[in-house]
Amino acid sequence: MDSWPDYTLSNSIHQLFMELDSKAIRDLFQEVKKESRKQGMIYEESDGKTRVIPLMIRPRLIRPHQRDYFLKVCYHMNQAYQKLIQLYFSHPKIQTLFPFTPEEKKWLNDYFPKNPKAPHTLITRWDANTNFSGRQWKASFHFLEVNGVGVGGLHYTPTAERIILEVVLGALRKRGHSLKIRPNDDVRQILLWELQSHLKSLGQKRCHIGLVLDDRTKGGPLDFFFLAKFFQSQGIQAIVVDPRDLRLKKGQIMAKDLPLDILYRDSMIEELIEMEKEEKKTLSAMRQAFLENRVVSGLGGELDHKSAFEIFTSPFYERYFTFEERKCFRKHVLWTRLIRETKTTDPQGSSIDLLRYALQHQESLVLKPNRGYGGAGILMGKEAPQKKWEHMLQEALKQTGSYIIQERCAVRKKKFPVLDEKKRIVEKNLNVVCGFIYSPYGLGILGRASQANIVNVAQQGGMTTILICENSKIP
């Protein structure tokens, strides 16, 4: 039997870290922050100022077989998500779950390729709540939502992993000599392979990339600017460009003097429509790119509303999905319903009146904006006064399609060493969630940590790395 400890057991890596000399720990905090700024772990506030994203100094660990399980589940979830756009066009009942404006519907009808020469490529991040230790880790693995356009963390995730491996791993090995950990797949490289594969399916070898980002408002992650640098380091022409600055030249999509072959977008269709109204002109190059299927994520990414989870958790739609997909839904997708006057089924499959159920089961539910992001506007039923909960439900009814209710799951807590205001090393229990960035080319895992119940970098949260531990003992 192997003599080394299993570092993936609950809190074992934390205990190993806390055995380090206090001066060594303080030095690591300083070095991690220094490298975070140097390597671009930067978030821009709405006033244009930047801050270093807090990076938890010790990693969370998973076993190789856990990584393989997450990869398999995300594969089936992606296969199901890919089906939604075709279901949307063929099933009127499904259309009611996605509150698109008439202008958005026109974009979908006019520019979704009905007989595409290339696949409908989507880049997704599945945000989830899970616990990696203990025998019940699969049962604790629940998806909260899917992101299908402008996935955040593509630069931050591999960069954070690199910083922890370069700065912290050596110190940990002084105490745990057998510790063997490795990073997840580099999602920057995964994105590049996806874009190159998409172009290859179009019969094109050249790969000039436009990273499409709305620059009307300041603030947010700076992923795209660092992605451009990464692509350039790989010998690829890449540029960050506002949709309004794209133009057509003899049928070629241009950004400044650079001809572009494919666009990776952060802008939703509703934002493009707003730009056209403000500018009083058509975004011809952007429309042409959609028409030629040169945009990733494609228009199917627009269906990343939280209400998509109603399709996954309603028995009415089961027939559209495979056995493996349905098994993933039952195990890992939280019961979700778009708020409206309707009869539906509860998490156990019994028939209910949705609004009456929402009022009677407040403590077990969460109210969320259907199309919101960054953790804004979420109301936890367990924490809300009853009158506020009732008021928000009534407001949601007035704004058709604007809110969903979702089964609440207890956000996981993990212990991390942090520095307090007096630079003392203290241990804090922080809420943690993660995002699985899936592709047929690999899997990246974005970890986030916060004292708040809503765990998001935009809400002043931090990041935690989730690394693969080679020397773990499977029960």
PDB file of N, CA and C in Angstrom, residues 12 31 57 61 74 85 102 136 153 177 187 202 206 266 271 307 310 317 321 356 386-387 403 409 443:
ATOM      1  N   SER A  12      -7.276  18.533   3.894  1.00  0.00           N
ATOM      2  CA  SER A  12      -5.901  18.061   4.065  1.00  0.00           C
ATOM      3  C   SER A  12      -4.892  19.007   3.423  1.00  0.00           C
ATOM      4  N   GLU A  31       3.962  37.414  -2.904  1.00  0.00           N
ATOM      5  CA  GLU A  31       4.407  36.988  -4.232  1.00  0.00           C
ATOM      6  C   GLU A  31       3.224  36.670  -5.143  1.00  0.00           C
ATOM      7  N   ILE A  57      -4.793  31.606  -1.870  1.00  0.00           N
ATOM      8  CA  ILE A  57      -3.388  31.226  -1.968  1.00  0.00           C
ATOM      9  C   ILE A  57      -3.157  29.718  -1.966  1.00  0.00           C
ATOM     10  N   LEU A  61      -8.356  20.726  -4.637  1.00  0.00           N
ATOM     11  CA  LEU A  61      -7.846  19.598  -5.406  1.00  0.00           C
ATOM     12  C   LEU A  61      -8.970  18.641  -5.789  1.00  0.00           C
ATOM     13  N   CYS A  74     -20.370  17.233 -18.611  1.00  0.00           N
ATOM     14  CA  CYS A  74     -20.415  18.465 -19.410  1.00  0.00           C
ATOM     15  C   CYS A  74     -20.576  18.165 -20.889  1.00  0.00           C
ATOM     16  N   ILE A  85     -31.519  25.374 -29.987  1.00  0.00           N
ATOM     17  CA  ILE A  85     -31.835  26.325 -31.046  1.00  0.00           C
ATOM     18  C   ILE A  85     -32.769  25.690 -32.082  1.00  0.00           C
ATOM     19  N   PRO A 102     -39.094  41.311 -30.444  1.00  0.00           N
ATOM     20  CA  PRO A 102     -39.325  41.084 -31.878  1.00  0.00           C
ATOM     21  C   PRO A 102     -38.064  41.270 -32.719  1.00  0.00           C
ATOM     22  N   GLN A 136     -19.946  11.414  -1.241  1.00  0.00           N
ATOM     23  CA  GLN A 136     -21.161  11.916  -1.873  1.00  0.00           C
ATOM     24  C   GLN A 136     -20.895  13.086  -2.811  1.00  0.00           C
ATOM     25  N   GLY A 153     -13.522  34.176 -17.813  1.00  0.00           N
ATOM     26  CA  GLY A 153     -12.529  33.323 -17.170  1.00  0.00           C
ATOM     27  C   GLY A 153     -11.564  32.632 -18.107  1.00  0.00           C
ATOM     28  N   HIS A 177       6.182  16.056   0.559  1.00  0.00           N
ATOM     29  CA  HIS A 177       7.147  15.758  -0.505  1.00  0.00           C
ATOM     30  C   HIS A 177       6.527  14.976  -1.658  1.00  0.00           C
ATOM     31  N   VAL A 187      -7.762  26.733 -21.269  1.00  0.00           N
ATOM     32  CA  VAL A 187      -8.955  27.074 -22.043  1.00  0.00           C
ATOM     33  C   VAL A 187      -8.672  28.116 -23.122  1.00  0.00           C
ATOM     34  N   LEU A 202     -15.308  25.253 -42.606  1.00  0.00           N
ATOM     35  CA  LEU A 202     -15.742  26.184 -43.656  1.00  0.00           C
ATOM     36  C   LEU A 202     -14.827  26.120 -44.877  1.00  0.00           C
ATOM     37  N   ARG A 206      -6.629  29.945 -43.176  1.00  0.00           N
ATOM     38  CA  ARG A 206      -6.156  31.118 -42.441  1.00  0.00           C
ATOM     39  C   ARG A 206      -7.047  31.376 -41.229  1.00  0.00           C
ATOM     40  N   ASP A 266     -18.364  38.706 -27.399  1.00  0.00           N
ATOM     41  CA  ASP A 266     -18.875  38.936 -26.061  1.00  0.00           C
ATOM     42  C   ASP A 266     -20.250  39.592 -26.127  1.00  0.00           C
ATOM     43  N   GLU A 271     -27.570  43.659 -27.511  1.00  0.00           N
ATOM     44  CA  GLU A 271     -26.611  44.761 -27.505  1.00  0.00           C
ATOM     45  C   GLU A 271     -26.349  45.263 -28.924  1.00  0.00           C
ATOM     46  N   SER A 307     -33.922  30.183 -17.946  1.00  0.00           N
ATOM     47  CA  SER A 307     -35.141  29.407 -18.206  1.00  0.00           C
ATOM     48  C   SER A 307     -34.877  28.190 -19.077  1.00  0.00           C
ATOM     49  N   GLU A 310     -35.568  24.989 -17.425  1.00  0.00           N
ATOM     50  CA  GLU A 310     -36.920  24.435 -17.351  1.00  0.00           C
ATOM     51  C   GLU A 310     -37.079  23.323 -18.373  1.00  0.00           C
ATOM     52  N   TYR A 317     -40.535  17.750 -21.889  1.00  0.00           N
ATOM     53  CA  TYR A 317     -39.539  17.832 -22.966  1.00  0.00           C
ATOM     54  C   TYR A 317     -38.570  16.646 -22.993  1.00  0.00           C
ATOM     55  N   PHE A 321     -34.439  14.387 -25.673  1.00  0.00           N
ATOM     56  CA  PHE A 321     -33.076  14.188 -25.200  1.00  0.00           C
ATOM     57  C   PHE A 321     -32.764  12.702 -25.025  1.00  0.00           C
ATOM     58  N   ARG A 356     -48.508  29.449  -6.611  1.00  0.00           N
ATOM     59  CA  ARG A 356     -48.844  28.973  -5.269  1.00  0.00           C
ATOM     60  C   ARG A 356     -47.657  28.207  -4.681  1.00  0.00           C
ATOM     61  N   GLN A 386     -40.913  37.710   4.008  1.00  0.00           N
ATOM     62  CA  GLN A 386     -42.008  37.149   3.214  1.00  0.00           C
ATOM     63  C   GLN A 386     -42.650  38.191   2.306  1.00  0.00           C
ATOM     64  N   LYS A 387     -42.845  39.414   2.825  1.00  0.00           N
ATOM     65  CA  LYS A 387     -43.491  40.451   2.024  1.00  0.00           C
ATOM     66  C   LYS A 387     -42.640  40.818   0.801  1.00  0.00           C
ATOM     67  N   TYR A 403     -38.001  36.734 -14.912  1.00  0.00           N
ATOM     68  CA  TYR A 403     -37.447  36.066 -13.740  1.00  0.00           C
ATOM     69  C   TYR A 403     -37.740  34.571 -13.766  1.00  0.00           C
ATOM     70  N   CYS A 409     -29.825  25.309  -3.549  1.00  0.00           N
ATOM     71  CA  CYS A 409     -28.890  24.330  -3.006  1.00  0.00           C
ATOM     72  C   CYS A 409     -27.888  25.078  -2.128  1.00  0.00           C
ATOM     73  N   LEU A 443     -11.212  20.411 -20.896  1.00  0.00           N
ATOM     74  CA  LEU A 443     -12.053  20.963 -19.836  1.00  0.00           C
ATOM     75  C   LEU A 443     -11.224  21.890 -18.959  1.00  0.00           C
TER      76      LEU A 443
END
